[in-house]
């Protein structure tokens, strides 16, 4: 069941714009800080925070796909 949830989350992340997906992966999966992500992506910290916020909002819009888990 956990593997299925991970698969669905991976699919949802892949549906996001690449920068949002990357920012979320770096922040939540690799546990990097905003400054680290900013440096790695070559974006400002404000932009990184915005990408994470927009990505999370997009994922929330698809919570029905996750509710079975």
N, CA and C of each residue as an Amber inpcrd file, in Angstrom:
protein
   207
   0.8180000  -1.1950000   0.0000000   0.0000000   0.0000000   0.0000000
   0.8630000   1.2590000   0.0000000   1.9360000   1.2500000   0.7760000
   2.8380000   2.3900000   0.8180000   3.5140000   2.5910000  -0.5360000
   3.8490000   1.4850000  -1.2020000   4.4530000   1.5840000  -2.5360000
   3.4900000   2.2110000  -3.5260000   2.2000000   1.8720000  -3.4050000
   1.1970000   2.4480000  -4.3010000   1.0770000   3.9440000  -4.0630000
   1.0980000   4.3590000  -2.8070000   1.0390000   5.7750000  -2.4770000
   2.2470000   6.5080000  -3.0500000   3.4230000   5.9150000  -2.9050000
   4.6360000   6.5210000  -3.4410000   4.5470000   6.6430000  -4.9620000
   3.9730000   5.6390000  -5.6100000   3.8080000   5.6870000  -7.0690000
   2.8820000   6.8260000  -7.4830000   1.7710000   6.9720000  -6.7670000
   0.8220000   8.0460000  -7.0800000   1.4650000   9.4070000  -6.8350000
   2.1780000   9.5450000  -5.7220000   2.8600000  10.8130000  -5.4440000
   3.8830000  11.1250000  -6.5290000   4.6100000  10.1070000  -6.9720000
   5.5750000  10.3080000  -8.0520000   4.8940000  10.7680000  -9.3310000
   3.7570000  10.1710000  -9.6400000   2.9940000  10.5830000 -10.8270000
   2.5410000  12.0330000 -10.7060000   2.0260000  12.3910000  -9.5260000
   1.5670000  13.7600000  -9.3190000   2.7160000  14.7550000  -9.4260000
   3.8500000  14.4130000  -8.8420000   5.0150000  15.3030000  -8.9490000
   5.4590000  15.4590000 -10.4040000   5.3600000  14.3870000 -11.1720000
   5.7570000  14.4500000 -12.5750000   4.8070000  15.2990000 -13.4140000
   3.5870000  15.4750000 -12.9410000   2.6110000  16.2890000 -13.6630000
   2.7990000  17.7860000 -13.4130000   3.5440000  18.1370000 -12.3740000
   3.7880000  19.5390000 -12.0560000   4.8070000  20.1310000 -13.0260000
   4.8080000  21.4600000 -13.1560000   5.8980000  22.0980000 -13.8960000
   7.2370000  21.6680000 -13.2890000   8.2300000  21.5210000 -14.1200000
   9.5190000  20.9530000 -13.7020000  10.1310000  21.6750000 -12.5060000
  10.0880000  23.0150000 -12.4880000  10.6880000  23.7480000 -11.3650000
   9.9590000  23.4930000 -10.0570000   8.6290000  23.4120000 -10.1110000
   7.8660000  23.1160000  -8.8980000   8.1740000  21.7030000  -8.4100000
   8.1960000  20.7690000  -9.3270000   8.4790000  19.3870000  -8.9800000
   9.8720000  19.2570000  -8.3550000  10.8420000  19.8760000  -8.9830000
  12.2130000  19.8080000  -8.4740000  12.3170000  20.4430000  -7.0930000
  11.7120000  21.6140000  -6.9190000  11.7730000  22.2960000  -5.6220000
  11.1410000  21.4390000  -4.5300000   9.9870000  20.8310000  -4.8180000
   9.3300000  19.9750000  -3.8290000  10.1650000  18.7410000  -3.5110000
  10.7340000  18.1340000  -4.5290000  11.5670000  16.9430000  -4.3040000
  12.7820000  17.2830000  -3.4410000  13.4410000  18.3840000  -3.7690000
  14.6300000  18.7760000  -3.0100000  14.2690000  19.1080000  -1.5610000
  13.1560000  19.7970000  -1.3720000  12.7640000  20.2350000  -0.0360000
  12.2620000  19.0810000   0.8280000  11.3610000  18.2850000   0.2830000
  10.7310000  17.2490000   1.0990000  11.4410000  15.8930000   1.0580000
  11.9540000  15.5120000  -0.0830000  12.5680000  14.1900000  -0.1770000
  14.0520000  14.2130000   0.1720000  14.7310000  15.2740000  -0.2560000
  16.1670000  15.3620000   0.0460000  16.4440000  16.2370000   1.2610000
  15.3680000  16.8330000   1.8170000  15.4460000  17.6470000   3.0320000
  16.4640000  18.7740000   2.9350000  16.5140000  19.4070000   1.7760000
  17.4140000  20.5540000   1.6020000  16.7210000  21.8210000   2.0860000
  17.5160000  22.7890000   2.4670000  16.9750000  24.0680000   2.9290000
  16.6420000  24.9480000   1.7210000  15.8680000  25.9910000   1.9850000
  15.5260000  26.9430000   0.9220000  16.8020000  27.5560000   0.3180000
  17.7640000  28.0170000   1.1400000  18.9900000  28.5570000   0.5480000
  19.7510000  27.5290000  -0.3120000  19.7820000  26.2670000   0.1290000
  20.4590000  25.2270000  -0.6600000  19.7540000  25.0160000  -2.0030000
  18.4270000  24.9740000  -1.9630000  17.6600000  24.7810000  -3.1970000
  17.8570000  25.9730000  -4.1180000  17.8250000  27.1650000  -3.5380000
  18.0300000  28.3920000  -4.3010000  19.3620000  28.3520000  -5.0450000
  20.3890000  27.9650000  -4.3420000  21.7250000  27.8840000  -4.9380000
  21.7810000  26.8170000  -6.0290000  21.2110000  25.6620000  -5.7440000
  21.2430000  24.5460000  -6.6980000  20.4530000  24.8550000  -7.9700000
  19.3200000  25.5300000  -7.8090000  18.4540000  25.8080000  -8.9590000
  18.8090000  27.1270000  -9.6540000  19.6400000  27.9550000  -9.0070000
  19.9710000  29.2540000  -9.5880000  18.7830000  30.2090000  -9.5660000
  17.9470000  30.0650000  -8.5470000  16.7550000  30.9090000  -8.3760000
  16.8430000  31.6100000  -7.0380000  16.1160000  32.7090000  -6.8940000
  16.1070000  33.4070000  -5.6160000  15.3440000  32.5830000  -4.5840000
  15.6010000  32.8700000  -3.3220000  14.8960000  32.1670000  -2.2540000
  13.3970000  32.4450000  -2.3200000  13.0340000  33.6650000  -2.6930000
  11.6210000  34.0160000  -2.8370000  10.9780000  33.1560000  -3.9280000
  11.6860000  32.9570000  -5.0340000  11.1630000  32.1290000  -6.1220000
  11.0030000  30.6780000  -5.6850000  11.9660000  30.1780000  -4.9480000
  11.9030000  28.7940000  -4.4750000  10.7090000  28.6130000  -3.5420000
  10.5320000  29.5420000  -2.6100000   9.3770000  29.4590000  -1.7020000
   8.0700000  29.4710000  -2.4920000   8.0220000  30.3190000  -3.5070000
   6.8250000  30.4130000  -4.3430000   6.5750000  29.1160000  -5.1100000
   7.6220000  28.5180000  -5.6390000   7.4850000  27.2400000  -6.3620000
   6.9650000  26.1500000  -5.4470000   7.4830000  26.1030000  -4.2310000
   7.0340000  25.0990000  -3.2690000   5.5670000  25.3400000  -2.9090000
   5.2190000  26.5850000  -2.6660000   3.8400000  26.9130000  -2.3090000
   2.8750000  26.5540000  -3.4430000   3.2240000  26.9080000  -4.6750000
   2.3490000  26.5970000  -5.8180000   2.2730000  25.0930000  -6.0470000
   3.3910000  24.4080000  -5.9030000   3.4000000  22.9610000  -6.0760000
   2.5260000  22.2580000  -5.0580000   2.6150000  22.7020000  -3.8030000
   1.7770000  22.1200000  -2.7570000   0.2960000  22.3620000  -3.0460000
  -0.0230000  23.5430000  -3.5330000  -1.4160000  23.8520000  -3.8670000
  -1.9130000  22.9420000  -4.9810000  -1.0730000  22.7070000  -5.9720000
  -1.4450000  21.7950000  -7.0710000  -1.6800000  20.3820000  -6.5460000
  -0.8100000  19.9270000  -5.6630000  -0.9660000  18.5870000  -5.0970000
  -2.2530000  18.4840000  -4.2850000  -2.5770000  19.5470000  -3.5460000
  -3.8280000  19.5490000  -2.7790000  -5.0400000  19.4190000  -3.6940000
  -4.9570000  20.0020000  -4.8800000  -6.0660000  19.9140000  -5.8400000
  -6.3000000  18.4770000  -6.2840000  -5.3110000  17.6110000  -6.1070000
  -5.4230000  16.2100000  -6.5300000  -5.4920000  15.2510000  -5.3410000
  -5.8600000  15.7690000  -4.1830000  -5.8870000  14.9190000  -2.9910000
  -6.8680000  13.7580000  -3.1100000  -7.8530000  13.8870000  -4.0060000
  -8.7940000  12.7790000  -4.2000000  -8.0880000  11.5300000  -4.7060000
  -7.0110000  11.7140000  -5.4710000  -6.2510000  10.5700000  -5.9690000
  -5.4520000   9.8990000  -4.8480000  -5.2350000  10.6120000  -3.7790000
  -4.4660000  10.0670000  -2.6540000  -5.3610000   9.5260000  -1.5380000
  -6.6330000   9.8620000  -1.5740000  -7.5060000   9.5300000  -0.4530000
  -7.6950000   8.0280000  -0.2540000  -7.4550000   7.2460000  -1.2700000
  -7.6050000   5.7900000  -1.1480000  -6.4790000   5.1770000  -0.3030000
  -5.4430000   5.9710000  -0.0240000  -4.2950000   5.4370000   0.6950000
  -4.2630000   6.0200000   2.0900000
